[in-house]
mmCIF file of C-alpha atoms and ligand atoms in Angstrom:
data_model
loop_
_atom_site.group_PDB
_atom_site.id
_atom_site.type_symbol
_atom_site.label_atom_id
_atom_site.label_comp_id
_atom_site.label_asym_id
_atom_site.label_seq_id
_atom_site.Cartn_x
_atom_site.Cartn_y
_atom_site.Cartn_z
ATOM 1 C CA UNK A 249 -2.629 1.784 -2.451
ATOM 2 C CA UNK A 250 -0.402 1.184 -5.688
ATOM 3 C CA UNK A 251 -0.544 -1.025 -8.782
ATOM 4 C CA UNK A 252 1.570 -0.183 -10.894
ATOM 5 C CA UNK A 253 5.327 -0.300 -12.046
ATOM 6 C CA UNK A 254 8.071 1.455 -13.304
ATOM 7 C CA UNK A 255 8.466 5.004 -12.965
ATOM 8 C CA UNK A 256 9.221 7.343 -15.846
ATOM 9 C CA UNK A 257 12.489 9.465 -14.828
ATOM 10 C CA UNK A 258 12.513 12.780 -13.023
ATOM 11 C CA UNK A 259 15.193 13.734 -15.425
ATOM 12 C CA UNK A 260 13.535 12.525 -19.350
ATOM 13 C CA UNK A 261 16.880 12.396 -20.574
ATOM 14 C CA UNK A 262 17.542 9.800 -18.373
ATOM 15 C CA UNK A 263 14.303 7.689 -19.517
ATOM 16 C CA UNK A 264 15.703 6.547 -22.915
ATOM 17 C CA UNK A 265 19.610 5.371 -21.684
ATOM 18 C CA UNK A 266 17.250 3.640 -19.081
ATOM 19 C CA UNK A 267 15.051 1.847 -21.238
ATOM 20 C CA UNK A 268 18.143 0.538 -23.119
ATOM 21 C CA UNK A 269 19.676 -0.310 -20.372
ATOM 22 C CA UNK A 270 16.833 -2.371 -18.796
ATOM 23 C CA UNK A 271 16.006 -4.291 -22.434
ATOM 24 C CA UNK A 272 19.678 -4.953 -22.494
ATOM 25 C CA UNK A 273 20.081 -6.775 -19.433
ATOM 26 C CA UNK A 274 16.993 -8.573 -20.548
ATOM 27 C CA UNK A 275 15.441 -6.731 -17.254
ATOM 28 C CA UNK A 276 11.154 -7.242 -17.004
ATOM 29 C CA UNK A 277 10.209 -5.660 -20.122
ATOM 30 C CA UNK A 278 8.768 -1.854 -19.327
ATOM 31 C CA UNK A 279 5.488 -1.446 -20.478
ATOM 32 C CA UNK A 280 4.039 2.025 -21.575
ATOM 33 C CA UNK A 281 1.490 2.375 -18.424
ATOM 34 C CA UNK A 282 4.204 1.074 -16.381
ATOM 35 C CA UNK A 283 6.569 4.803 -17.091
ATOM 36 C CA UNK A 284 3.726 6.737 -17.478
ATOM 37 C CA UNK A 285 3.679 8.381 -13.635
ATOM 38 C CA UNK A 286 5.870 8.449 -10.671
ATOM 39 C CA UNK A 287 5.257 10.500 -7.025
ATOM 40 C CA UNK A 288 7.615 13.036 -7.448
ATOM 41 C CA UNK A 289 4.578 16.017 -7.577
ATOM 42 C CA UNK A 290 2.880 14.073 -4.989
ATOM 43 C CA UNK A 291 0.086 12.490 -7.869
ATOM 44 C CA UNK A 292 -1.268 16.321 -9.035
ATOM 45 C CA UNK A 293 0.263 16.051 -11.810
ATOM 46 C CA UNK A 294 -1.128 12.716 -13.177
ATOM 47 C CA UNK A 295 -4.734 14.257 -14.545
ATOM 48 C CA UNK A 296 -2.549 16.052 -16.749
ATOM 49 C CA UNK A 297 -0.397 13.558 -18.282
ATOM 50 C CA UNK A 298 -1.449 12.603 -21.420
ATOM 51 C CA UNK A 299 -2.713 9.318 -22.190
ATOM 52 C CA UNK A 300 -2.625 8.212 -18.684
ATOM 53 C CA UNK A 301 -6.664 8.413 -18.502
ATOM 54 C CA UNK A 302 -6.069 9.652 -14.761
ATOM 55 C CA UNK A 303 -8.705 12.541 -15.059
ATOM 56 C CA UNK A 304 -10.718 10.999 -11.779
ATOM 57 C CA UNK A 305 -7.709 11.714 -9.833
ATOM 58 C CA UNK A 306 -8.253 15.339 -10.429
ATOM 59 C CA UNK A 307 -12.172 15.516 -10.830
ATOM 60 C CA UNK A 308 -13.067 12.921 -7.891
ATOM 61 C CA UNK A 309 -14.737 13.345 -4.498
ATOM 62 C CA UNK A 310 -13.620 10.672 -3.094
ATOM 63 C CA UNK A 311 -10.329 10.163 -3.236
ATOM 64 C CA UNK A 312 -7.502 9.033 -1.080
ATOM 65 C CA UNK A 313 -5.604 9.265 0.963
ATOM 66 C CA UNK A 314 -6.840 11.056 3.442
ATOM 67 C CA UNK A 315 -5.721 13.689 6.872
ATOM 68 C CA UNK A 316 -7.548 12.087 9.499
ATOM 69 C CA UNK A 317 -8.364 13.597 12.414
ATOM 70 C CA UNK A 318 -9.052 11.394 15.062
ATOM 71 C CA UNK A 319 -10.980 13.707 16.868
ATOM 72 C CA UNK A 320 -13.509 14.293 14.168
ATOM 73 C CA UNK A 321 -14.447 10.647 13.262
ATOM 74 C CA UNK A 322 -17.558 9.278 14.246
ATOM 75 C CA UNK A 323 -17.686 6.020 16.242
ATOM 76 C CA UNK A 324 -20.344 3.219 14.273
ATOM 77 C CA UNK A 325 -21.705 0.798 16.947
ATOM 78 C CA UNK A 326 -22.266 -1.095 13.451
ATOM 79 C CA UNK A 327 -18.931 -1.556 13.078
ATOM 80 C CA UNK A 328 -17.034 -4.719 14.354
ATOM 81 C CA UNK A 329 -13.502 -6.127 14.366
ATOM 82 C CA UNK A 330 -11.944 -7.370 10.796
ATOM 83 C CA UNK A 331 -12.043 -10.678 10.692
ATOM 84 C CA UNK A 332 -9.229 -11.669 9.128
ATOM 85 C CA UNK A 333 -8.147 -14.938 8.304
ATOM 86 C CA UNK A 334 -4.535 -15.348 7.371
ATOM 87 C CA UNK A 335 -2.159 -18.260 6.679
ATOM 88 C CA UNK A 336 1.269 -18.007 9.320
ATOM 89 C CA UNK A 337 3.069 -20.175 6.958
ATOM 90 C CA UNK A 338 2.572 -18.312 3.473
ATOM 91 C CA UNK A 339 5.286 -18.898 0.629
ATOM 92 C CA UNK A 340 6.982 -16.162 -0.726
ATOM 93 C CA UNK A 341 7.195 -15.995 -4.156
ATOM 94 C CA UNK A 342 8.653 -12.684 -5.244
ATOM 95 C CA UNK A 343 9.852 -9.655 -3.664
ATOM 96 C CA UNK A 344 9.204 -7.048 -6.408
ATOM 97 C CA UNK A 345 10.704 -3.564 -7.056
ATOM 98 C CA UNK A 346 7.725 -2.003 -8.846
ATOM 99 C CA UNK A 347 9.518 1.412 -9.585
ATOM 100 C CA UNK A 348 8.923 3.216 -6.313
ATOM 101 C CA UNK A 349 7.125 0.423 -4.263
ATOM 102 C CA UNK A 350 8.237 -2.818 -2.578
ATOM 103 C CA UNK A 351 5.723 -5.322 -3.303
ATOM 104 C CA UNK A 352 5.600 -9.183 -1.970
ATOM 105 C CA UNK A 353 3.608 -11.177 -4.186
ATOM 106 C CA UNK A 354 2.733 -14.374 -2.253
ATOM 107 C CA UNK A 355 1.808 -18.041 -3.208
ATOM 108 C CA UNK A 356 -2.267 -18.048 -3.647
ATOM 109 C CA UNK A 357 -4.071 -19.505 -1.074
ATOM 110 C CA UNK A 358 -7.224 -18.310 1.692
ATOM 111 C CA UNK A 359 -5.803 -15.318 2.897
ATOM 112 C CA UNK A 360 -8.695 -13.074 3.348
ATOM 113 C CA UNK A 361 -10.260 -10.709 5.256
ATOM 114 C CA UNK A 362 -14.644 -10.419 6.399
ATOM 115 C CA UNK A 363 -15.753 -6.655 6.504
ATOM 116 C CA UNK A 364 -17.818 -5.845 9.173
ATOM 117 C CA UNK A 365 -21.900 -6.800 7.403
ATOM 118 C CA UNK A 366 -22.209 -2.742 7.606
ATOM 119 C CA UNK A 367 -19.694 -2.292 4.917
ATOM 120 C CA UNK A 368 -19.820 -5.315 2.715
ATOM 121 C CA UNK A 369 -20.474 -8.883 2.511
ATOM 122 C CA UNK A 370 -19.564 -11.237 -0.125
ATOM 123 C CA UNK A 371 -22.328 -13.147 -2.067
ATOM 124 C CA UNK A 372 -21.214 -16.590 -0.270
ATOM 125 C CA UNK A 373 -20.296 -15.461 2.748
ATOM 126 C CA UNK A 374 -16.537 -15.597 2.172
ATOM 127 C CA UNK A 375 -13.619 -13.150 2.877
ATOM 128 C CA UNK A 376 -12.423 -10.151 0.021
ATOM 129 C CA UNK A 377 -9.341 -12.112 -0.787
ATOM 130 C CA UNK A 378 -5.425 -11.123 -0.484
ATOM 131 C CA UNK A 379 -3.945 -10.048 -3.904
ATOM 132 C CA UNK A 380 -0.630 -8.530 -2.935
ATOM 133 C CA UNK A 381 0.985 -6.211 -0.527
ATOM 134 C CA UNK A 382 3.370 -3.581 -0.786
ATOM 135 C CA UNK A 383 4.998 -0.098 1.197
ATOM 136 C CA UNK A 384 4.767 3.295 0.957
ATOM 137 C CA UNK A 385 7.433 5.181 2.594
ATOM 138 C CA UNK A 386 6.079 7.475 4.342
ATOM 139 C CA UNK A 387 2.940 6.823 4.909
ATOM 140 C CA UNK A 388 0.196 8.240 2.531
ATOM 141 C CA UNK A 389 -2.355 8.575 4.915
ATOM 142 C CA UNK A 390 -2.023 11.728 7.706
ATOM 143 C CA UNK A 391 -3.274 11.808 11.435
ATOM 144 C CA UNK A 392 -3.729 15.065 13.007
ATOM 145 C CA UNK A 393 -1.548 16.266 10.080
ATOM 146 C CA UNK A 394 1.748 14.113 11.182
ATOM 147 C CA UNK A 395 2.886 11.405 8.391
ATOM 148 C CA UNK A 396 4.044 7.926 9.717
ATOM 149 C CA UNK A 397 7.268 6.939 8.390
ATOM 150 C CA UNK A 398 5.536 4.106 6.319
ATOM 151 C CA UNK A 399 2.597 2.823 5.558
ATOM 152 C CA UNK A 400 1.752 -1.286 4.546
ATOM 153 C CA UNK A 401 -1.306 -1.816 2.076
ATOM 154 C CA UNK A 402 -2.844 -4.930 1.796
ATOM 155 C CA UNK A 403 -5.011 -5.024 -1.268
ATOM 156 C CA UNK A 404 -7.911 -7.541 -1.107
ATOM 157 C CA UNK A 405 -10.624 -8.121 -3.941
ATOM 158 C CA UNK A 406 -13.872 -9.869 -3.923
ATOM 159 C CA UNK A 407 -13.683 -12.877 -6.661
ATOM 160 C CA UNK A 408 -17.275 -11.944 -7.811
ATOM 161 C CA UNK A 409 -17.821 -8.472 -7.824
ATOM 162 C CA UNK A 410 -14.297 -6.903 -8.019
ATOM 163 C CA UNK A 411 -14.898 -4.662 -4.974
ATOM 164 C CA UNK A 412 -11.769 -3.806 -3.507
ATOM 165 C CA UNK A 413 -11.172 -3.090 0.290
ATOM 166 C CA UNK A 414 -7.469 -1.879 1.599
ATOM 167 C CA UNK A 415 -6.470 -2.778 4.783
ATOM 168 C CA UNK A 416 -3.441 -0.319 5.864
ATOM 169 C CA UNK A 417 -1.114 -1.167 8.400
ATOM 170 C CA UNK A 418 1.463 1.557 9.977
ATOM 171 C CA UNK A 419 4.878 1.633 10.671
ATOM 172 C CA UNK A 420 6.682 3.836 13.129
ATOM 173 C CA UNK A 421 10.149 3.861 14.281
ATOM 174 C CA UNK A 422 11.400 1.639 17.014
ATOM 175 C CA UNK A 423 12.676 4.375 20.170
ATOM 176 C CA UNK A 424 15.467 1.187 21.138
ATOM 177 C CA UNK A 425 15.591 0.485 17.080
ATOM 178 C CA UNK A 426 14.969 -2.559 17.053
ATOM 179 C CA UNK A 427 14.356 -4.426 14.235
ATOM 180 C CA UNK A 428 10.701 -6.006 12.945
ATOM 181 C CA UNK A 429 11.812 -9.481 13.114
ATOM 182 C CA UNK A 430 8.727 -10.149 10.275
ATOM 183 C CA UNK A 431 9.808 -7.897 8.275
ATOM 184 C CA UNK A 432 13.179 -9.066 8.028
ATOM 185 C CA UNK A 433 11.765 -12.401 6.142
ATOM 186 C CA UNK A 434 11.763 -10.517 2.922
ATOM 187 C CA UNK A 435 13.375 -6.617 3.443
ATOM 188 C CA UNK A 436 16.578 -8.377 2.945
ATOM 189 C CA UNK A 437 15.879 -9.471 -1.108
ATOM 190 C CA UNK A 438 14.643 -6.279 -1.717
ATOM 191 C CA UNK A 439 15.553 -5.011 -5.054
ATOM 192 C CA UNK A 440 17.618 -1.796 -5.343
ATOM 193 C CA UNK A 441 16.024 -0.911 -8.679
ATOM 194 C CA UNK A 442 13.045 -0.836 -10.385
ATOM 195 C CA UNK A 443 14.074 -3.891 -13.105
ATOM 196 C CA UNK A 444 14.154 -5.751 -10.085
ATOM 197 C CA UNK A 445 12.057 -8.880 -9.409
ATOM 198 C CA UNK A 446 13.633 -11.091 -7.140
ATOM 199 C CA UNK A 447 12.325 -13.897 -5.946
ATOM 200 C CA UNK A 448 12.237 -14.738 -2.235
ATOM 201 C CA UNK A 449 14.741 -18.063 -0.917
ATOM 202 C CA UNK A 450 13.246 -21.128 -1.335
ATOM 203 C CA UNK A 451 11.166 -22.431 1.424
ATOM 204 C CA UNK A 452 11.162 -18.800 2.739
ATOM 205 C CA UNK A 453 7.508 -18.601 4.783
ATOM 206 C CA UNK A 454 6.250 -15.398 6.071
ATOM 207 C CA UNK A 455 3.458 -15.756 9.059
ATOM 208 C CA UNK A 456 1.010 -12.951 7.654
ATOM 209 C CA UNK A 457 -0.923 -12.520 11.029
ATOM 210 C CA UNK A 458 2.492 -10.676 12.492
ATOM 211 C CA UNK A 459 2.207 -7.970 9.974
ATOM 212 C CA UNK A 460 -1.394 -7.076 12.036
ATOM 213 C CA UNK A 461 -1.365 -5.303 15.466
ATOM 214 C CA UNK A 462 -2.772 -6.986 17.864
ATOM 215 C CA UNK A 463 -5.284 -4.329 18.590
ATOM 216 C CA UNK A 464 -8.221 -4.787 16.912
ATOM 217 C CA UNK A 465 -8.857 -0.878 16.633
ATOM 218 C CA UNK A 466 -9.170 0.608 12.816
ATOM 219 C CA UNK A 467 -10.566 3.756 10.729
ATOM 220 C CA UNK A 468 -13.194 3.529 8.254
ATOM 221 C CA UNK A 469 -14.064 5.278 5.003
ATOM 222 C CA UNK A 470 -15.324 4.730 1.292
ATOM 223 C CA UNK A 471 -12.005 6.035 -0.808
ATOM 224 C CA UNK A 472 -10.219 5.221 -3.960
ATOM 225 C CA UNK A 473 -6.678 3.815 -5.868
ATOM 226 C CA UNK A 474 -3.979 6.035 -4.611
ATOM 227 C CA UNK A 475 -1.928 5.850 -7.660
ATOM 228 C CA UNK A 476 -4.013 6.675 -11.728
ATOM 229 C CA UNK A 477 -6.636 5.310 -12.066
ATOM 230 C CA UNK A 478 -7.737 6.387 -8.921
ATOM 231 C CA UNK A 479 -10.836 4.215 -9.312
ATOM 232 C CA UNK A 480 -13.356 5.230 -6.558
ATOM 233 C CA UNK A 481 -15.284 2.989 -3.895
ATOM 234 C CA UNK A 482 -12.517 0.912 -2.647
ATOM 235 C CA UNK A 483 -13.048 0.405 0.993
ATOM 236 C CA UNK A 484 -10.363 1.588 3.323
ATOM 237 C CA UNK A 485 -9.411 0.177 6.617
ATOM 238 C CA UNK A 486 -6.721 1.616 8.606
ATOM 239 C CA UNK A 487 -5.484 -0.042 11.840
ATOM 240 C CA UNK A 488 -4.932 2.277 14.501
ATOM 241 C CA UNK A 489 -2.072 0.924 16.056
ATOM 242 C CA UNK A 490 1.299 1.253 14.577
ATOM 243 C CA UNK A 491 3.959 -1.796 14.098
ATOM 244 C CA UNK A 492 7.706 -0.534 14.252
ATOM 245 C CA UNK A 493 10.463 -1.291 13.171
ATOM 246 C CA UNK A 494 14.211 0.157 12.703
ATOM 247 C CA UNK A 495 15.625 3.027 10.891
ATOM 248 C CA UNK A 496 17.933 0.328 8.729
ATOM 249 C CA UNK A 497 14.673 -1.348 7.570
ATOM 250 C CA UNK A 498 12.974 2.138 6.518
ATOM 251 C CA UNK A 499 15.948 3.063 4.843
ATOM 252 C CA UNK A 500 15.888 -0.281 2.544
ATOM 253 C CA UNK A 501 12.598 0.471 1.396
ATOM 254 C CA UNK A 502 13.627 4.499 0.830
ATOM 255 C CA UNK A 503 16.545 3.188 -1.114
ATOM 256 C CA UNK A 504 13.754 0.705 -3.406
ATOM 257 C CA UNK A 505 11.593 3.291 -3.525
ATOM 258 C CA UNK A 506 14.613 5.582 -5.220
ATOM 259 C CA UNK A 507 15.192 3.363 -7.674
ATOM 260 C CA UNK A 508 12.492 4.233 -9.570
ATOM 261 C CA UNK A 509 12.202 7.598 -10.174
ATOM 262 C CA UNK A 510 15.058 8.891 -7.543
ATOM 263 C CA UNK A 511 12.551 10.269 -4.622
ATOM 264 C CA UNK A 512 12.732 8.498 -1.581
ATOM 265 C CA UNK A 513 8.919 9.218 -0.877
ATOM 266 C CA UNK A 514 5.780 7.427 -2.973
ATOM 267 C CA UNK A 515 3.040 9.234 -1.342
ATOM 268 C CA UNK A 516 0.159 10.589 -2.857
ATOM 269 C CA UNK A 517 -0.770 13.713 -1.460
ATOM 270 C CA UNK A 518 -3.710 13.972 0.905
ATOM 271 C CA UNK A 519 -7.113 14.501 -0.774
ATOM 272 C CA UNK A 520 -10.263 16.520 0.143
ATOM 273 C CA UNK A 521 -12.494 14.526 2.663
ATOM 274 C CA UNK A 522 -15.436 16.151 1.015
ATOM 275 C CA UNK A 523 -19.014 14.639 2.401
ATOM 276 C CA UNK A 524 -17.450 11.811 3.542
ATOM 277 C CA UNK A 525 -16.995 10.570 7.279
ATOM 278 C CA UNK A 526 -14.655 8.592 8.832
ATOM 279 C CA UNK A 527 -15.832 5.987 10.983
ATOM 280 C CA UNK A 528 -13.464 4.363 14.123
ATOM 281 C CA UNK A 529 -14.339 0.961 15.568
ATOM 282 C CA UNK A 530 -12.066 0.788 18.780
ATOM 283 C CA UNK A 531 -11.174 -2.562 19.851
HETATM 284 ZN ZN1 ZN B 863 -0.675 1.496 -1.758
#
């Protein structure tokens, strides 16, 4: 997953002209965590970067993403189907450019998802609750070793406690390429650049429930932030079944994603699996 903003420049000469540049257009105003890392090593450079307080992403054991290997995860009869409960009429408010990743940031409202009791419950009972979601392009988790060619996170917190819980959905390209008519509600304001914040058409509603496959299959394991922090014990769960949608769509998040820090990819680089398992529910 990814919080963050704007990416420092692959070239530093570039950073300064930049900075002007964005204050001068009176552009979101660039804060100091927000250039202190971009993708273009992949994330093994970020322990090293000074000030960025990253040192878990070098010195953790359980970090993501992850290769999985479908053949190697263990099947939990503990495990159920995510119940999610999502609103097919949500308001976009903003379509953000943060550096190297599209983000949507949606009107609040009771979009949540209930983990399986094996893996968490809230203290009343009620759903980890939608924050945000956003792309990565391609997608940061492996399978067998094979990237998909993106990778939706949606990032869900429990009011109380703060525990986190991903739920990743995949994209793969269409073989007619057709497009993802869902996506299409909001790849079209997508900023180019990374001072972009654009805010969706009025009255523009996005039915959350078609960004889901209908297949209630997923992966589970106990991971981490894939971008510095890297904060440990966020809960990933990672639908099995791909969405697709068409090689003009991946390209308009490729192009966002370049405007940051001019690398078409914001993947962090597989991490060690370590003691951990993967579990599978299959639907
Ligand atoms: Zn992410």
């Amino acid at each position: 997953m990814a919080r963050h903003s704007v990416q420092q420049s692959r070239v530093g000469g570039l950073l300064l002209p930049a900075l002007v540049a964005a204050l001068f257009f009176a552009g979101p105003v660039l804060g100091a965590e927000e250039l202190a890392f971009n993708h273009t090593l992949g994330g093994v450079d970020w322990p090293y970067i000074p000030g960025l307080n990253a040192s878990l992403c070098g010195t953790g054991t359980m970090q993501s993403p992850l290769n999985i290997i479908p053949g190697n995860t263990t099947t939990a009869s503990t495990l159920t189907a995510l119940n999610l409960s999502y609103a097919t009429n949500v308001s976009l408010l903003n379509v953000t450019n943060e550096g190297d990743v599209v983000e949507l940031v949606i009107s609040s409202g009771n979009n949540s998802v209930k983990l399986p009791p094996s893996i968490y419950s809230t203290t009343n009972g009620s759903g980890l609750v939608l924050q945000q979601f956003h792309f990565h392009t391609p997608s940061e988790h492996m399978f067998d070793g094979i990237f998909y060619a993106a990778e939706m996170h949606f990032v869900h917190k429990d009011s109380v406690t703060g525990q986190q819980a991903v739920v990743a959905v995949l994209l793969k390209l269409d073989p007619t390429d057709t497009r993802n008519p869902d996506l299409d509600k909001f790849l079209p304001f997508t900023p180019n650049n990374y001072t972009g914040v654009q805010q969706a058409p009025a009255n523009s509603t996005l039915n959350l429930t078609n960004l889901f496959p209908s297949n209630s299959s997923y992966w589970y394991y106990n991971g981490s932030l894939t971008t510095p922090p890297c904060t440990q014990n966020v809960l990933w769960l990672i639908f099995q079944n791909p969405l697709t949608f068409s090689v003009s769509q991946l390209l308009t998040l490729e192009v966002a994603n370049a405007g940051g820090d001019g690398a078409r990819a914001d993947n962090r680089l597989v991490q060690l699996l370590n003691s951990r398992t993967v579990s599978v529910f299959r639907g």
